[in-house]
Amino acid sequence: MKLCRFQQGQGRPRVGLVLDEQTLLDLSAEGIDRLTSLFEFEGLAAQLGTLAGQNLPRVALADVKLLSPVEQQEVWAVGVTYLRSKKARMEESDFSATAYDKVYDAARPELFFKAMPEKVVGPAEAVGIRADAAWNVPEPELAFVLNSRGHIVGYTIGNDMSSRDIEGENLLYLPQAKIYNRSCALGPFVRVGASEAEARTWKIELHIRRGNEVVFQGETSVGQIKRPFEELVSFLFRSQSFPHGAMLLTGTGIVPPDGFTLRAGDRVRIGISGVGLLENPVAVV
Ligand code: DO4
Ligand code: MG
């Protein structure tokens, strides 16, 4: 089962349940206007199954603009959860290498704040590369959709845009490398009802197009994430509450080679086999 937020023309955002590749069911006909309240339901997948059997208005996916699934949730991220990410970070930085090495094996994971909801972009909206950075990359990541009780209610696709030269210069610059206008894309679909064991079989793919050329492509598997999902969530919810739930990006396992940087006009396409596709053009911010 997949959920999404969508808009028709200048209409208000609505909640859709994906029926098939072409069709959404409009859940606003059932009085469901917000994903956040839906995420609080116990047994969400079963409830969606019931809704799917009802005679709700159908909307063609081709006729809507898909939006990011973020409403009021803060967006957080974990880092250095894949061996590939640890190695790349150790190479990019002289004096931060030990920090990355240590955090990969430490009991406490690296967790960082990524974005306020209003700073998140949805599908087809531009993601940003900083005007003052020279080495910019996308980070394709599985994102957990968490409710206020810290339950993983679904999965979506995230792009943790990063400036590697700023991050590599000094670890204390991490917030500047990670948090700026358009530095986070999420969506469009929220996959509900999949277990961790199932999610771990999913493939993550990244394609970067420049004009008609694919200038980088890579893939990994969610199964490469080192830590159990619940461990990542439990650290996020330690001494911290999220009344609207939260989104948690789970780290990258795909890192383009060191000579590669994004350019304005590139198109970043991230696919996660159990979730869907997220595609964004790139702009300088
Ligand atoms: O500490 C740097 C950030 C790590 C990160 O974003 C990742 O591994 O995906
Ligand atoms: Mg990341």
mmCIF file of C-alpha atoms and ligand atoms in Angstrom:
data_model
loop_
_atom_site.group_PDB
_atom_site.id
_atom_site.type_symbol
_atom_site.label_atom_id
_atom_site.label_comp_id
_atom_site.label_asym_id
_atom_site.label_seq_id
_atom_site.Cartn_x
_atom_site.Cartn_y
_atom_site.Cartn_z
ATOM 1 C CA MET A 1 0.000 0.000 0.000
ATOM 2 C CA LYS A 2 1.267 3.460 -0.844
ATOM 3 C CA LEU A 3 0.045 6.868 0.278
ATOM 4 C CA CYS A 4 0.841 10.296 -1.094
ATOM 5 C CA ARG A 5 -0.052 13.968 -0.933
ATOM 6 C CA PHE A 6 -1.221 15.547 -4.145
ATOM 7 C CA GLN A 7 -2.684 18.711 -5.587
ATOM 8 C CA GLN A 8 -4.884 19.419 -8.573
ATOM 9 C CA GLY A 9 -4.424 22.868 -10.088
ATOM 10 C CA GLN A 10 -4.353 25.448 -7.314
ATOM 11 C CA GLY A 11 -6.480 23.235 -5.028
ATOM 12 C CA ARG A 12 -5.515 22.411 -1.449
ATOM 13 C CA PRO A 13 -3.210 19.439 -0.820
ATOM 14 C CA ARG A 14 -5.105 16.158 -0.503
ATOM 15 C CA VAL A 15 -4.229 12.639 0.608
ATOM 16 C CA GLY A 16 -4.268 9.819 -1.924
ATOM 17 C CA LEU A 17 -4.091 6.041 -1.685
ATOM 18 C CA VAL A 18 -2.375 4.513 -4.699
ATOM 19 C CA LEU A 19 -4.708 2.015 -6.364
ATOM 20 C CA ASP A 20 -2.504 1.125 -9.337
ATOM 21 C CA GLU A 21 0.185 2.694 -11.564
ATOM 22 C CA GLN A 22 -2.322 5.164 -13.020
ATOM 23 C CA THR A 23 -4.851 5.781 -10.266
ATOM 24 C CA LEU A 24 -5.249 7.308 -6.817
ATOM 25 C CA LEU A 25 -8.185 7.083 -4.440
ATOM 26 C CA ASP A 26 -8.961 10.515 -3.006
ATOM 27 C CA LEU A 27 -9.141 9.989 0.773
ATOM 28 C CA SER A 28 -10.490 13.493 1.393
ATOM 29 C CA ALA A 29 -13.906 12.004 0.511
ATOM 30 C CA GLU A 30 -13.556 10.068 3.811
ATOM 31 C CA GLY A 31 -12.588 13.242 5.696
ATOM 32 C CA ILE A 32 -8.877 12.329 5.648
ATOM 33 C CA ASP A 33 -7.019 15.550 4.866
ATOM 34 C CA ARG A 34 -3.674 14.992 6.496
ATOM 35 C CA LEU A 35 -1.153 12.190 6.385
ATOM 36 C CA THR A 36 0.012 13.060 9.901
ATOM 37 C CA SER A 37 -3.318 12.039 11.478
ATOM 38 C CA LEU A 38 -3.453 8.883 9.377
ATOM 39 C CA PHE A 39 0.017 7.899 10.613
ATOM 40 C CA GLU A 40 -1.316 7.859 14.191
ATOM 41 C CA PHE A 41 -3.850 5.057 13.394
ATOM 42 C CA GLU A 42 -3.094 1.662 14.921
ATOM 43 C CA GLY A 43 -3.106 -1.032 12.229
ATOM 44 C CA LEU A 44 -2.736 1.504 9.412
ATOM 45 C CA ALA A 45 -2.165 -1.081 6.666
ATOM 46 C CA ALA A 46 -5.398 -2.906 7.539
ATOM 47 C CA GLN A 47 -7.331 0.383 7.612
ATOM 48 C CA LEU A 48 -5.961 1.280 4.199
ATOM 49 C CA GLY A 49 -7.048 -2.139 2.929
ATOM 50 C CA THR A 50 -10.616 -1.323 4.022
ATOM 51 C CA LEU A 51 -10.455 2.127 2.397
ATOM 52 C CA ALA A 52 -9.166 0.595 -0.848
ATOM 53 C CA GLY A 53 -12.339 -1.532 -1.024
ATOM 54 C CA GLN A 54 -14.642 1.477 -0.728
ATOM 55 C CA ASN A 55 -16.181 3.382 -3.554
ATOM 56 C CA LEU A 56 -14.033 6.500 -3.234
ATOM 57 C CA PRO A 57 -13.440 9.085 -5.979
ATOM 58 C CA ARG A 58 -10.639 8.103 -8.353
ATOM 59 C CA VAL A 59 -8.063 10.528 -9.648
ATOM 60 C CA ALA A 60 -5.638 9.893 -12.522
ATOM 61 C CA LEU A 61 -2.025 10.178 -11.375
ATOM 62 C CA ALA A 62 -1.283 11.910 -14.687
ATOM 63 C CA ASP A 63 -3.624 14.764 -13.687
ATOM 64 C CA VAL A 64 -2.072 15.638 -10.327
ATOM 65 C CA LYS A 65 1.026 17.229 -8.929
ATOM 66 C CA LEU A 66 2.605 14.899 -6.382
ATOM 67 C CA LEU A 67 3.875 16.665 -3.255
ATOM 68 C CA SER A 68 6.358 15.835 -0.552
ATOM 69 C CA PRO A 69 4.679 13.742 2.192
ATOM 70 C CA VAL A 70 6.054 16.095 4.865
ATOM 71 C CA GLU A 71 3.429 18.177 6.670
ATOM 72 C CA GLN A 72 4.715 19.347 10.075
ATOM 73 C CA GLN A 73 7.378 16.713 10.712
ATOM 74 C CA GLU A 74 10.947 17.673 11.483
ATOM 75 C CA VAL A 75 13.402 15.891 9.218
ATOM 76 C CA TRP A 76 16.408 14.164 10.803
ATOM 77 C CA ALA A 77 19.116 11.972 9.360
ATOM 78 C CA VAL A 78 21.528 9.306 10.486
ATOM 79 C CA GLY A 79 24.990 9.133 8.970
ATOM 80 C CA VAL A 80 27.741 6.622 8.384
ATOM 81 C CA THR A 81 25.382 3.658 8.440
ATOM 82 C CA TYR A 82 26.919 2.093 5.311
ATOM 83 C CA LEU A 83 30.574 1.026 5.035
ATOM 84 C CA ARG A 84 30.754 2.945 1.723
ATOM 85 C CA SER A 85 29.820 6.193 3.501
ATOM 86 C CA LYS A 86 32.401 5.645 6.254
ATOM 87 C CA LYS A 87 35.185 5.041 3.713
ATOM 88 C CA ALA A 88 34.251 8.038 1.534
ATOM 89 C CA ARG A 89 34.131 10.375 4.541
ATOM 90 C CA MET A 90 37.459 9.146 5.885
ATOM 91 C CA GLU A 91 39.029 9.851 2.474
ATOM 92 C CA GLU A 92 37.544 13.342 2.089
ATOM 93 C CA SER A 93 38.893 14.639 5.387
ATOM 94 C CA ASP A 94 42.314 14.643 7.064
ATOM 95 C CA PHE A 95 41.521 15.290 10.643
ATOM 96 C CA SER A 96 37.890 14.070 10.831
ATOM 97 C CA ALA A 97 38.738 10.558 9.608
ATOM 98 C CA THR A 98 38.916 9.096 13.108
ATOM 99 C CA ALA A 99 35.486 10.503 13.982
ATOM 100 C CA TYR A 100 33.848 8.689 11.051
ATOM 101 C CA ASP A 101 35.756 5.503 11.792
ATOM 102 C CA LYS A 102 34.681 5.571 15.428
ATOM 103 C CA VAL A 103 31.029 6.437 14.884
ATOM 104 C CA TYR A 104 30.533 3.535 12.475
ATOM 105 C CA ASP A 105 31.241 1.087 15.298
ATOM 106 C CA ALA A 106 30.103 3.125 18.311
ATOM 107 C CA ALA A 107 26.996 2.206 20.295
ATOM 108 C CA ARG A 108 25.520 5.671 19.622
ATOM 109 C CA PRO A 109 24.855 6.444 15.933
ATOM 110 C CA GLU A 110 25.481 9.791 14.265
ATOM 111 C CA LEU A 111 22.162 11.671 14.162
ATOM 112 C CA PHE A 112 21.741 15.155 12.799
ATOM 113 C CA PHE A 113 18.948 17.620 12.169
ATOM 114 C CA LYS A 114 18.312 18.011 8.437
ATOM 115 C CA ALA A 115 15.310 20.220 7.663
ATOM 116 C CA MET A 116 12.201 22.019 8.800
ATOM 117 C CA PRO A 117 9.148 20.859 6.815
ATOM 118 C CA GLU A 118 8.854 24.115 4.873
ATOM 119 C CA LYS A 119 12.391 23.660 3.556
ATOM 120 C CA VAL A 120 11.764 20.223 2.070
ATOM 121 C CA VAL A 121 11.187 19.970 -1.667
ATOM 122 C CA GLY A 122 8.922 17.431 -3.322
ATOM 123 C CA PRO A 123 9.224 15.548 -6.611
ATOM 124 C CA ALA A 124 10.151 17.607 -9.698
ATOM 125 C CA GLU A 125 11.119 20.622 -7.568
ATOM 126 C CA ALA A 126 14.735 21.766 -7.707
ATOM 127 C CA VAL A 127 17.212 20.494 -5.136
ATOM 128 C CA GLY A 128 19.985 22.935 -4.284
ATOM 129 C CA ILE A 129 23.746 23.076 -4.558
ATOM 130 C CA ARG A 130 25.368 25.802 -2.519
ATOM 131 C CA ALA A 131 26.840 28.765 -4.406
ATOM 132 C CA ASP A 132 29.836 28.724 -2.012
ATOM 133 C CA ALA A 133 30.623 25.010 -2.403
ATOM 134 C CA ALA A 134 32.672 23.324 -5.116
ATOM 135 C CA TRP A 135 31.913 19.640 -4.476
ATOM 136 C CA ASN A 136 28.227 18.805 -4.242
ATOM 137 C CA VAL A 137 26.535 15.419 -4.326
ATOM 138 C CA PRO A 138 23.121 13.876 -3.800
ATOM 139 C CA GLU A 139 22.735 11.240 -1.098
ATOM 140 C CA PRO A 140 19.967 8.775 -2.006
ATOM 141 C CA GLU A 141 18.518 7.385 1.193
ATOM 142 C CA LEU A 142 15.622 5.337 2.464
ATOM 143 C CA ALA A 143 13.623 7.526 4.868
ATOM 144 C CA PHE A 144 11.537 6.238 7.757
ATOM 145 C CA VAL A 145 8.149 7.865 8.268
ATOM 146 C CA LEU A 146 7.639 7.925 12.033
ATOM 147 C CA ASN A 147 4.530 8.724 14.035
ATOM 148 C CA SER A 148 4.501 10.519 17.400
ATOM 149 C CA ARG A 149 4.978 7.190 19.219
ATOM 150 C CA GLY A 150 8.178 6.488 17.328
ATOM 151 C CA HIS A 151 6.662 3.712 15.193
ATOM 152 C CA ILE A 152 7.882 3.264 11.636
ATOM 153 C CA VAL A 153 4.572 3.640 9.807
ATOM 154 C CA GLY A 154 6.083 3.742 6.342
ATOM 155 C CA TYR A 155 9.046 4.395 4.105
ATOM 156 C CA THR A 156 9.711 7.109 1.583
ATOM 157 C CA ILE A 157 12.643 8.249 -0.573
ATOM 158 C CA GLY A 158 15.031 10.941 0.622
ATOM 159 C CA ASN A 159 17.842 12.969 -0.883
ATOM 160 C CA ASP A 160 20.282 14.333 1.715
ATOM 161 C CA MET A 161 22.022 16.879 -0.551
ATOM 162 C CA SER A 162 25.538 17.522 0.738
ATOM 163 C CA SER A 163 28.536 19.762 0.092
ATOM 164 C CA ARG A 164 31.490 17.461 0.524
ATOM 165 C CA ASP A 165 34.212 20.112 0.385
ATOM 166 C CA ILE A 166 32.607 22.034 3.265
ATOM 167 C CA GLU A 167 32.016 18.857 5.283
ATOM 168 C CA GLY A 168 35.561 17.620 4.538
ATOM 169 C CA GLU A 169 37.238 20.866 5.544
ATOM 170 C CA ASN A 170 36.086 20.564 9.128
ATOM 171 C CA LEU A 171 33.505 18.317 10.791
ATOM 172 C CA LEU A 172 32.170 21.348 12.664
ATOM 173 C CA TYR A 173 30.940 22.671 9.304
ATOM 174 C CA LEU A 174 28.553 19.722 8.923
ATOM 175 C CA PRO A 175 25.379 21.814 9.434
ATOM 176 C CA GLN A 176 26.493 24.168 6.642
ATOM 177 C CA ALA A 177 27.281 21.237 4.370
ATOM 178 C CA LYS A 178 23.883 19.683 5.021
ATOM 179 C CA ILE A 179 21.342 22.396 5.861
ATOM 180 C CA TYR A 180 20.577 25.140 3.360
ATOM 181 C CA ASN A 181 17.799 26.045 0.936
ATOM 182 C CA ARG A 182 16.492 23.036 -1.024
ATOM 183 C CA SER A 183 18.993 20.652 0.565
ATOM 184 C CA CYS A 184 16.396 17.963 1.251
ATOM 185 C CA ALA A 185 13.971 16.233 -1.100
ATOM 186 C CA LEU A 186 11.435 13.652 0.084
ATOM 187 C CA GLY A 187 8.668 11.651 -1.503
ATOM 188 C CA PRO A 188 6.482 11.223 -3.296
ATOM 189 C CA PHE A 189 5.112 7.898 -1.998
ATOM 190 C CA VAL A 190 4.945 6.468 1.501
ATOM 191 C CA ARG A 191 5.066 2.684 1.424
ATOM 192 C CA VAL A 192 3.017 1.271 4.299
ATOM 193 C CA GLY A 193 2.929 -2.226 5.740
ATOM 194 C CA ALA A 194 6.434 -3.459 4.885
ATOM 195 C CA SER A 195 8.516 -5.130 7.584
ATOM 196 C CA GLU A 196 12.191 -4.367 8.174
ATOM 197 C CA ALA A 197 13.053 -7.784 6.682
ATOM 198 C CA GLU A 198 11.201 -6.847 3.493
ATOM 199 C CA ALA A 199 12.683 -3.328 3.336
ATOM 200 C CA ARG A 200 16.163 -4.817 3.626
ATOM 201 C CA THR A 201 15.649 -6.624 0.295
ATOM 202 C CA TRP A 202 15.024 -3.327 -1.561
ATOM 203 C CA LYS A 203 17.518 -1.941 -4.048
ATOM 204 C CA ILE A 204 18.426 1.768 -4.052
ATOM 205 C CA GLU A 205 19.498 3.213 -7.411
ATOM 206 C CA LEU A 206 20.852 6.630 -8.318
ATOM 207 C CA HIS A 207 21.034 8.081 -11.846
ATOM 208 C CA ILE A 208 22.390 11.544 -12.557
ATOM 209 C CA ARG A 209 21.628 12.931 -16.015
ATOM 210 C CA ARG A 210 23.341 15.865 -17.686
ATOM 211 C CA GLY A 211 21.421 16.651 -20.858
ATOM 212 C CA ASN A 212 20.985 13.310 -22.582
ATOM 213 C CA GLU A 213 23.912 11.675 -20.841
ATOM 214 C CA VAL A 214 23.923 9.625 -17.645
ATOM 215 C CA VAL A 215 27.005 11.057 -15.883
ATOM 216 C CA PHE A 216 26.780 8.844 -12.826
ATOM 217 C CA GLN A 217 24.866 5.765 -11.836
ATOM 218 C CA GLY A 218 25.181 3.592 -8.788
ATOM 219 C CA GLU A 219 23.235 1.176 -6.651
ATOM 220 C CA THR A 220 23.181 -0.384 -3.224
ATOM 221 C CA SER A 221 20.817 -2.381 -1.076
ATOM 222 C CA VAL A 222 18.912 -1.301 2.022
ATOM 223 C CA GLY A 223 20.237 -4.550 3.518
ATOM 224 C CA GLN A 224 23.679 -2.886 3.753
ATOM 225 C CA ILE A 225 22.483 -0.568 6.561
ATOM 226 C CA LYS A 226 24.593 -1.628 9.523
ATOM 227 C CA ARG A 227 22.229 -0.962 12.404
ATOM 228 C CA PRO A 228 18.758 -2.395 13.125
ATOM 229 C CA PHE A 229 16.011 0.080 12.219
ATOM 230 C CA GLU A 230 14.636 0.216 15.775
ATOM 231 C CA GLU A 231 18.051 1.156 17.113
ATOM 232 C CA LEU A 232 18.166 4.214 14.835
ATOM 233 C CA VAL A 233 14.656 5.282 15.830
ATOM 234 C CA SER A 234 15.199 4.727 19.544
ATOM 235 C CA PHE A 235 18.209 7.071 19.569
ATOM 236 C CA LEU A 236 16.200 9.768 17.786
ATOM 237 C CA PHE A 237 13.426 9.541 20.382
ATOM 238 C CA ARG A 238 15.789 9.610 23.397
ATOM 239 C CA SER A 239 14.897 12.626 25.547
ATOM 240 C CA GLN A 240 13.065 14.093 22.573
ATOM 241 C CA SER A 241 9.408 14.082 21.544
ATOM 242 C CA PHE A 242 7.895 14.633 18.119
ATOM 243 C CA PRO A 243 4.187 15.502 18.455
ATOM 244 C CA HIS A 244 3.768 15.420 14.658
ATOM 245 C CA GLY A 245 6.066 12.459 14.121
ATOM 246 C CA ALA A 246 9.311 12.782 12.181
ATOM 247 C CA MET A 247 11.096 11.744 9.000
ATOM 248 C CA LEU A 248 14.413 9.967 9.440
ATOM 249 C CA LEU A 249 16.830 9.556 6.533
ATOM 250 C CA THR A 250 18.912 6.435 7.031
ATOM 251 C CA GLY A 251 22.270 7.271 5.433
ATOM 252 C CA THR A 252 23.785 6.803 2.025
ATOM 253 C CA GLY A 253 25.516 3.789 0.523
ATOM 254 C CA ILE A 254 26.060 5.365 -2.919
ATOM 255 C CA VAL A 255 28.884 7.865 -3.260
ATOM 256 C CA PRO A 256 29.955 9.203 -6.688
ATOM 257 C CA PRO A 257 33.726 9.195 -7.345
ATOM 258 C CA ASP A 258 35.767 12.061 -5.900
ATOM 259 C CA GLY A 259 36.112 13.899 -9.243
ATOM 260 C CA PHE A 260 32.341 14.184 -9.598
ATOM 261 C CA THR A 261 30.266 17.189 -8.610
ATOM 262 C CA LEU A 262 26.689 18.117 -9.492
ATOM 263 C CA ARG A 263 25.981 21.038 -11.830
ATOM 264 C CA ALA A 264 22.930 23.250 -12.242
ATOM 265 C CA GLY A 265 20.559 21.615 -14.709
ATOM 266 C CA ASP A 266 21.522 18.036 -13.799
ATOM 267 C CA ARG A 267 18.641 15.703 -13.000
ATOM 268 C CA VAL A 268 18.886 13.405 -9.973
ATOM 269 C CA ARG A 269 16.734 10.280 -10.054
ATOM 270 C CA ILE A 270 16.537 7.987 -7.035
ATOM 271 C CA GLY A 271 14.685 4.697 -7.170
ATOM 272 C CA ILE A 272 13.952 2.421 -4.228
ATOM 273 C CA SER A 273 12.436 -0.825 -5.432
ATOM 274 C CA GLY A 274 9.699 -1.120 -2.791
ATOM 275 C CA VAL A 275 8.805 2.561 -2.750
ATOM 276 C CA GLY A 276 9.057 4.269 -6.154
ATOM 277 C CA LEU A 277 11.014 7.067 -7.814
ATOM 278 C CA LEU A 278 12.025 10.559 -6.752
ATOM 279 C CA GLU A 279 13.377 12.867 -9.460
ATOM 280 C CA ASN A 280 14.586 16.443 -9.070
ATOM 281 C CA PRO A 281 16.463 18.953 -11.212
ATOM 282 C CA VAL A 282 19.450 20.715 -9.641
ATOM 283 C CA ALA A 283 19.768 24.493 -9.124
ATOM 284 C CA VAL A 284 22.357 26.727 -7.482
ATOM 285 C CA VAL A 285 21.050 28.315 -4.267
HETATM 286 O O1 DO4 B 1 28.785 12.814 8.840
HETATM 287 C C1 DO4 B 1 28.464 12.978 7.724
HETATM 288 C C2 DO4 B 1 27.164 12.715 7.126
HETATM 289 C C3 DO4 B 1 26.905 11.286 6.841
HETATM 290 C C4 DO4 B 1 25.736 11.070 5.954
HETATM 291 O O2 DO4 B 1 24.947 11.942 5.652
HETATM 292 C C5 DO4 B 1 25.498 9.712 5.407
HETATM 293 O O3 DO4 B 1 26.240 8.774 5.716
HETATM 294 O O4 DO4 B 1 24.548 9.568 4.652
HETATM 295 MG MG MG B 2 23.346 11.307 4.285
#
